[in-house]
JSON list of C-alpha atoms in Angstrom, two decimals:
[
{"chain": "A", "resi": 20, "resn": "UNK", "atom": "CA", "xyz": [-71.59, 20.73, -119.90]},
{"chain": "A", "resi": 21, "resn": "UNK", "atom": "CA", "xyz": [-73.10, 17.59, -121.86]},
{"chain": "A", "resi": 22, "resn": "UNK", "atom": "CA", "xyz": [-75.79, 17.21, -119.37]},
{"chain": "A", "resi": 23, "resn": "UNK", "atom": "CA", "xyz": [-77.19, 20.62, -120.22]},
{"chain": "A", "resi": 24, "resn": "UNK", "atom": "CA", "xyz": [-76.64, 20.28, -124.28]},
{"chain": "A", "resi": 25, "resn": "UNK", "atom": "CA", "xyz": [-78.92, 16.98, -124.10]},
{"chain": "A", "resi": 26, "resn": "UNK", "atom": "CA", "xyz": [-80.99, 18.70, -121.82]},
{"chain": "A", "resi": 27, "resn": "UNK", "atom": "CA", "xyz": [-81.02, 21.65, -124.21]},
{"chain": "A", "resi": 28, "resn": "UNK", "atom": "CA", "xyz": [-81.47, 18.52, -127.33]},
{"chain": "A", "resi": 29, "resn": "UNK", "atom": "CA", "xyz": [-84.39, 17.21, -125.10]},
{"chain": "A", "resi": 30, "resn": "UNK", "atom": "CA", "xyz": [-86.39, 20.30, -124.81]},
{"chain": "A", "resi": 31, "resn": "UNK", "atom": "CA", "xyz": [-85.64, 21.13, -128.41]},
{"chain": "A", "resi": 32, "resn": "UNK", "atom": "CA", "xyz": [-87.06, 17.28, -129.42]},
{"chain": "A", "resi": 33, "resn": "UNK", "atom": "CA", "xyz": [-90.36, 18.47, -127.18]},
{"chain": "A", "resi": 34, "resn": "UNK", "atom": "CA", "xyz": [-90.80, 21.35, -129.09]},
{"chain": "A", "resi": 35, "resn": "UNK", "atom": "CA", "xyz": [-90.88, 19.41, -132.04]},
{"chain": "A", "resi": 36, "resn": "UNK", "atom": "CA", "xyz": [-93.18, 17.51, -130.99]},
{"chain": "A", "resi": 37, "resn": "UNK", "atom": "CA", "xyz": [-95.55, 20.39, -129.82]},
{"chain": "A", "resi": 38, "resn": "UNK", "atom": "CA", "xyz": [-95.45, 21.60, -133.40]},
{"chain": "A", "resi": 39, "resn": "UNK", "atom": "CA", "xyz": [-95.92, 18.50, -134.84]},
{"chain": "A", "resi": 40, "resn": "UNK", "atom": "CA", "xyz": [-99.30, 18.28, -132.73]},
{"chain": "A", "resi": 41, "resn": "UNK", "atom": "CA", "xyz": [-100.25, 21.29, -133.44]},
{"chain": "A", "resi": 42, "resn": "UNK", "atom": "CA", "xyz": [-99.79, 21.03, -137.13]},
{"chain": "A", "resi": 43, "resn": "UNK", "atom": "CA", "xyz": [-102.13, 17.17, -137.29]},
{"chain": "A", "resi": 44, "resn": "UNK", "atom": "CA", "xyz": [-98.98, 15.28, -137.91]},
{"chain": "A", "resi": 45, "resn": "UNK", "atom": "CA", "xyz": [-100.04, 11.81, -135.46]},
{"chain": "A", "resi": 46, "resn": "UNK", "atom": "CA", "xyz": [-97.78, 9.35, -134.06]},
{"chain": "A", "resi": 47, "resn": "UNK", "atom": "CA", "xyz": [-97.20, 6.66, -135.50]},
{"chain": "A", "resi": 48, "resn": "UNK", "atom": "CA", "xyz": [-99.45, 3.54, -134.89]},
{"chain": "A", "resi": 49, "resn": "UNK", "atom": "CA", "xyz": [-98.66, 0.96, -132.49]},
{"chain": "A", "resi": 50, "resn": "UNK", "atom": "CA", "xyz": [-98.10, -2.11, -134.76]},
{"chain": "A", "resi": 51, "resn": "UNK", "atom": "CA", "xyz": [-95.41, 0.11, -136.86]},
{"chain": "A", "resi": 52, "resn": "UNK", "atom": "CA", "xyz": [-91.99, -1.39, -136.66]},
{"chain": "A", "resi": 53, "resn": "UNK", "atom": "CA", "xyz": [-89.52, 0.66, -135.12]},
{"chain": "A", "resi": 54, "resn": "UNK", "atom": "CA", "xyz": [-87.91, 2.57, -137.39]},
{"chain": "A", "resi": 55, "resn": "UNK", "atom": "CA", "xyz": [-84.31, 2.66, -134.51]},
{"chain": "A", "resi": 56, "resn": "UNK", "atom": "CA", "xyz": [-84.33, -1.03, -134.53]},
{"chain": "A", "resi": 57, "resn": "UNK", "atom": "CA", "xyz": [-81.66, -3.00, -136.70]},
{"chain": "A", "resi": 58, "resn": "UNK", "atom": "CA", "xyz": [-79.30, -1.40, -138.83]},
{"chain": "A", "resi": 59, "resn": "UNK", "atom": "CA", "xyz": [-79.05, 1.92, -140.35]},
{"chain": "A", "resi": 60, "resn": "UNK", "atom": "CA", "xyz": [-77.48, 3.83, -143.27]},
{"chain": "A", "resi": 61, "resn": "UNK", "atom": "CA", "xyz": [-77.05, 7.84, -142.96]},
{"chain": "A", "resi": 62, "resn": "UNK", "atom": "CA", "xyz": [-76.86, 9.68, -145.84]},
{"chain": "A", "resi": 63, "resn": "UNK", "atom": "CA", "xyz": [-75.50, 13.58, -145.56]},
{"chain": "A", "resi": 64, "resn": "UNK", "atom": "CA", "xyz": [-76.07, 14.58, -149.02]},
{"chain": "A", "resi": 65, "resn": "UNK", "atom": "CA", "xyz": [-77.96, 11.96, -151.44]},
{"chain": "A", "resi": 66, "resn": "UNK", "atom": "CA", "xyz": [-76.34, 13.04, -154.39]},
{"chain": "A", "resi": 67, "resn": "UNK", "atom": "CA", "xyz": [-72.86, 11.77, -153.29]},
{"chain": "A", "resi": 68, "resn": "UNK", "atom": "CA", "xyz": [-74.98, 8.28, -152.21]},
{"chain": "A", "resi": 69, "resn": "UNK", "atom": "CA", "xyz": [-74.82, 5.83, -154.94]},
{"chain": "A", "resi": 70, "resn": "UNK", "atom": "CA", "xyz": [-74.69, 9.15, -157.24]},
{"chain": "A", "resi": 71, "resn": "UNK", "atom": "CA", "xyz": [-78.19, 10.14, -155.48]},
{"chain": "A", "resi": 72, "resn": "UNK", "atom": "CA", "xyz": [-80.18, 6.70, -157.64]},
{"chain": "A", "resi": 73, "resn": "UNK", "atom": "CA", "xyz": [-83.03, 5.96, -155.44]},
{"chain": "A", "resi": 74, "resn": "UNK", "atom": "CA", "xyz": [-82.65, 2.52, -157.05]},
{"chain": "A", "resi": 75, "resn": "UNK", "atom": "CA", "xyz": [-79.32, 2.21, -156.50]},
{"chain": "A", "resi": 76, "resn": "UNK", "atom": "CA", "xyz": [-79.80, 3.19, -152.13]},
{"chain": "A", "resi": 77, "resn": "UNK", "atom": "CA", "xyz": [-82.11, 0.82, -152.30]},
{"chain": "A", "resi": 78, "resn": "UNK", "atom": "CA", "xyz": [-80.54, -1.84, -153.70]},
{"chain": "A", "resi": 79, "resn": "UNK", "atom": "CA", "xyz": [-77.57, -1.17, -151.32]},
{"chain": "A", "resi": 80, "resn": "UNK", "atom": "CA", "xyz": [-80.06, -0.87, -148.36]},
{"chain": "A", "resi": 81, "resn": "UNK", "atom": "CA", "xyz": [-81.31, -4.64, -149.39]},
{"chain": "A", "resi": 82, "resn": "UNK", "atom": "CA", "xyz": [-78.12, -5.65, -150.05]},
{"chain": "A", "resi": 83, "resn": "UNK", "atom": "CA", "xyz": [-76.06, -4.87, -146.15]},
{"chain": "A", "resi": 84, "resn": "UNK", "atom": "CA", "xyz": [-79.14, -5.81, -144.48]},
{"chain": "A", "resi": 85, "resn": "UNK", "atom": "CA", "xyz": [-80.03, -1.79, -143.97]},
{"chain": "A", "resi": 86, "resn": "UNK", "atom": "CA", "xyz": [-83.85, -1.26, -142.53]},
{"chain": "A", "resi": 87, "resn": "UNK", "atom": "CA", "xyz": [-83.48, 2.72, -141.75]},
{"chain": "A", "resi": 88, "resn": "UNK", "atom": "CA", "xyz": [-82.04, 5.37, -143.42]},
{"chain": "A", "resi": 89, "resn": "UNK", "atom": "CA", "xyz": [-81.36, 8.55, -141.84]},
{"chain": "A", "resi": 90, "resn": "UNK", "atom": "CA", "xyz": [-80.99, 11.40, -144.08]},
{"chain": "A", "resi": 91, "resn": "UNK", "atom": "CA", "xyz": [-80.13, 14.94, -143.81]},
{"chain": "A", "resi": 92, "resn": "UNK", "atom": "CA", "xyz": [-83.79, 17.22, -144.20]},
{"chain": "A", "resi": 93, "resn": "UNK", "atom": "CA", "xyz": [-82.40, 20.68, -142.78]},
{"chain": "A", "resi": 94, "resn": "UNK", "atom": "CA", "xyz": [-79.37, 22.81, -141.54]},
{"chain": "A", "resi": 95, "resn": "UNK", "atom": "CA", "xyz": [-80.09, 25.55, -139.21]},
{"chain": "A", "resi": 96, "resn": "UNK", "atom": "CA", "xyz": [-82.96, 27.75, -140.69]},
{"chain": "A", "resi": 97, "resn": "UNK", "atom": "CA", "xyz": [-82.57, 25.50, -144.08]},
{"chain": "A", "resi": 98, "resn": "UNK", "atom": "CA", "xyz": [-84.32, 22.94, -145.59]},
{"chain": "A", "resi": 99, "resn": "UNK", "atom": "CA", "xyz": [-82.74, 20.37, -148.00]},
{"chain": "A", "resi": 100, "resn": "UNK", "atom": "CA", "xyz": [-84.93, 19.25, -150.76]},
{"chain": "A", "resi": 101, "resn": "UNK", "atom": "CA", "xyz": [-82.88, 15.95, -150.73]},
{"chain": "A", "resi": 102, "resn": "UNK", "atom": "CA", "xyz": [-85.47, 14.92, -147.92]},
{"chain": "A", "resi": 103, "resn": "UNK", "atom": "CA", "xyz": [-89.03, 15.22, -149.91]},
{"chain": "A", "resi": 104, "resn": "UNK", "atom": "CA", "xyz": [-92.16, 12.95, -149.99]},
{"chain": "A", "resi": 105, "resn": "UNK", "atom": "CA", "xyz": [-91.10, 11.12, -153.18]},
{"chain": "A", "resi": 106, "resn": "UNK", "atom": "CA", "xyz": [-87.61, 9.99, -152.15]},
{"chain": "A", "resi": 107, "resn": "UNK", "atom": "CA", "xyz": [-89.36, 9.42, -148.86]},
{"chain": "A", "resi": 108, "resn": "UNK", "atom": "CA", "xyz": [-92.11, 7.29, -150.37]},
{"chain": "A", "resi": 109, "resn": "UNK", "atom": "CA", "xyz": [-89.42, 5.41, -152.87]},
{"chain": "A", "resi": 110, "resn": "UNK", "atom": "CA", "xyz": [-88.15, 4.06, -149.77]},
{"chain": "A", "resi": 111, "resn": "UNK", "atom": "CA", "xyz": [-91.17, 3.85, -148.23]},
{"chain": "A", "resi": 112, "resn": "UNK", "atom": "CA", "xyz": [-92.75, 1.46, -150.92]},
{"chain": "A", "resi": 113, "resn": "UNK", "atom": "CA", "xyz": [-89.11, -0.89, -151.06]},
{"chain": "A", "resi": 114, "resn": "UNK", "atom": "CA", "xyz": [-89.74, -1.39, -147.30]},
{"chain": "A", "resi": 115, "resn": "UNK", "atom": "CA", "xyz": [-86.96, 0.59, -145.61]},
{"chain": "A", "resi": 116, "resn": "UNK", "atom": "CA", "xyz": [-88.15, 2.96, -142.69]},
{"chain": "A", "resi": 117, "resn": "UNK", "atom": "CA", "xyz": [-86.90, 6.80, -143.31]},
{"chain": "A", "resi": 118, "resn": "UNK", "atom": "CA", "xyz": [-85.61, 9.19, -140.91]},
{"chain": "A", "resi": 119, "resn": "UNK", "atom": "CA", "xyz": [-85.16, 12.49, -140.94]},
{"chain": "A", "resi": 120, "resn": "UNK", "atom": "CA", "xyz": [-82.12, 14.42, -139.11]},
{"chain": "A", "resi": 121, "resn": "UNK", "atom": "CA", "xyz": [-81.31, 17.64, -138.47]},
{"chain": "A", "resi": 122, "resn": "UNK", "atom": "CA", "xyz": [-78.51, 20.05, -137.68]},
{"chain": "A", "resi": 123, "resn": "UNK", "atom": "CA", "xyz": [-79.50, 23.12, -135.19]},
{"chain": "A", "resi": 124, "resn": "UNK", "atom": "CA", "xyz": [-77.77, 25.64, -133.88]},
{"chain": "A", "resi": 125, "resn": "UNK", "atom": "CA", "xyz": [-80.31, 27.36, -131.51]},
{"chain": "A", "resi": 126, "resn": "UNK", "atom": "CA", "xyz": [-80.20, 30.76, -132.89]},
{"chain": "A", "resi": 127, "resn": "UNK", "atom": "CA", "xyz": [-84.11, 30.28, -134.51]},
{"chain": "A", "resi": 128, "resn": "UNK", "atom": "CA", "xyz": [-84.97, 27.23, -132.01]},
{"chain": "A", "resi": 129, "resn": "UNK", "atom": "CA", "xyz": [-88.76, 28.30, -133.77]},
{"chain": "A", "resi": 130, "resn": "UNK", "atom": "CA", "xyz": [-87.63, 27.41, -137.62]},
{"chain": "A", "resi": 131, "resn": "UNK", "atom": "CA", "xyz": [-85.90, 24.76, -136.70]},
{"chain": "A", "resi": 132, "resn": "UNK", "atom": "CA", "xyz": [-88.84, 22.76, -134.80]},
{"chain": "A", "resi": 133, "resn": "UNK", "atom": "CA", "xyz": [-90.65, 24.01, -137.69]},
{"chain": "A", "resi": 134, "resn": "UNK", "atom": "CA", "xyz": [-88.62, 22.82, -140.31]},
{"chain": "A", "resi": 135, "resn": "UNK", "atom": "CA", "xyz": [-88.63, 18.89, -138.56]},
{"chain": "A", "resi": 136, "resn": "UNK", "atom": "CA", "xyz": [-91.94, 18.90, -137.94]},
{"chain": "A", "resi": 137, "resn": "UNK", "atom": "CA", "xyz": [-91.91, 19.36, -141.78]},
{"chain": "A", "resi": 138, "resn": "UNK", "atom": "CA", "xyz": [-90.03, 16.50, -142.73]},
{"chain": "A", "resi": 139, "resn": "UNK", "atom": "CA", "xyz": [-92.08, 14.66, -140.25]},
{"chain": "A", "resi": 140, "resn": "UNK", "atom": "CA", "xyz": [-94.95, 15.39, -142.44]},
{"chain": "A", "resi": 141, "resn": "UNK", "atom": "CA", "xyz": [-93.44, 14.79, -145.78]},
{"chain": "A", "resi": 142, "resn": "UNK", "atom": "CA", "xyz": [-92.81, 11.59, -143.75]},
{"chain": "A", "resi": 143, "resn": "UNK", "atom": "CA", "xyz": [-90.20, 10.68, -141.71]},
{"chain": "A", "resi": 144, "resn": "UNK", "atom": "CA", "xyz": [-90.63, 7.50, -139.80]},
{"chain": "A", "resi": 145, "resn": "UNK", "atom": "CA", "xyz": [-88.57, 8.72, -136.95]},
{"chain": "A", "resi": 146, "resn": "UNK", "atom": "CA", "xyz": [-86.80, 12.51, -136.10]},
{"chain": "A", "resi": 147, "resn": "UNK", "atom": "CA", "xyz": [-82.69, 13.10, -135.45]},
{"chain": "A", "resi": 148, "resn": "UNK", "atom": "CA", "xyz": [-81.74, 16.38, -134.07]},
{"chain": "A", "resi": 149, "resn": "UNK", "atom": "CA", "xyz": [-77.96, 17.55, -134.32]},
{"chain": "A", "resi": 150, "resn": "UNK", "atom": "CA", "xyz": [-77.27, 19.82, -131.62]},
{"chain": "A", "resi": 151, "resn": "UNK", "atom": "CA", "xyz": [-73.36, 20.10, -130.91]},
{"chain": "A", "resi": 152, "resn": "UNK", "atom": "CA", "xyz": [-70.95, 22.58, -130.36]},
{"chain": "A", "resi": 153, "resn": "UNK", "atom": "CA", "xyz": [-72.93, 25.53, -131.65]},
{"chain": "A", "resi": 154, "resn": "UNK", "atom": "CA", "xyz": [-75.96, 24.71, -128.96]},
{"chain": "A", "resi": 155, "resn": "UNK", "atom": "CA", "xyz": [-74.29, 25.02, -126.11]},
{"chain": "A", "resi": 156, "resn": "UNK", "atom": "CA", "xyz": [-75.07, 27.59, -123.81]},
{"chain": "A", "resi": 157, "resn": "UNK", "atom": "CA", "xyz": [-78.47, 28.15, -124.99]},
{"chain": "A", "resi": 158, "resn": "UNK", "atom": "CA", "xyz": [-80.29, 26.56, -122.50]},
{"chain": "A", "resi": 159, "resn": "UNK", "atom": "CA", "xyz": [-83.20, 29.43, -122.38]},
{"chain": "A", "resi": 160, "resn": "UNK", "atom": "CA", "xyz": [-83.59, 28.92, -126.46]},
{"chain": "A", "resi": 161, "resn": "UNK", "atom": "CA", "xyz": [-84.34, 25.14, -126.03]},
{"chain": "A", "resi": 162, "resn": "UNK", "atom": "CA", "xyz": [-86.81, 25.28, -123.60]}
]
């Protein structure tokens, strides 16, 4: 059963990307760092992450050596408006790479490729998708 959710988390990624194409949002370019190397912070809700001061994630970031932060930009159907340019460009401009992830649940496999390739263009270095429990059996959805 977890070789058909990745599968399912694979096809969903591709889809993603599709859009993404489709809506001019390039690749990265070649001499970009990548964003998966070295460590990582995730933040779930920025607000509850060093009471949601850029300034202060930063500073933390520097501080434990963190080069990527992965936050939360969508749930489902949802967007979160933690994950916008400005908080993405904060980072951005203090060196740390940015990375979107998402939770999905299949039911609107559509909107929710939609909604990353979103936060790829408000600019996410890299893209996380979430698919657990609720993606199972919805291999047709993913493809």
């Amino acid at each position: 059963m977890f070789s058909v959710t990745v599968l399912a988390c694979m096809r969903f990624s591709l889809l993603a990307v599709a859009i993404a194409a489709l809506l001019g949002i390039g690749a990265p370019s070649a001499e970009a760092a990548n964003p998966l190397q070295g460590r990582g912070m995730w933040i779930w809700e920025v607000p509850y992450s060093s009471g949601g001061n850029v300034d202060a994630i930063i500073s933390a970031a520097h501080q434990y050596g963190i080069s990527t932060v992965y936050v939360k930009s969508s749930d489902g159907t949802s967007m979160w408006s933690q994950f916008n340019p400005s908080f993405v460009q904060a980072l951005h401009g203090a060196g740390i790479h940015v990375c979107a992830w998402q939770y999905v649940y299949g039911d609107h496999p559509v909107t929710e490729a939609q909604l990353g390739a979103q936060a790829v263009h408000d600019g996410a270095d890299c893209l996380m998708i979430d698919a657990e429990v609720e993606y199972q059996g919805k291999y047709a959805q993913a493809q």
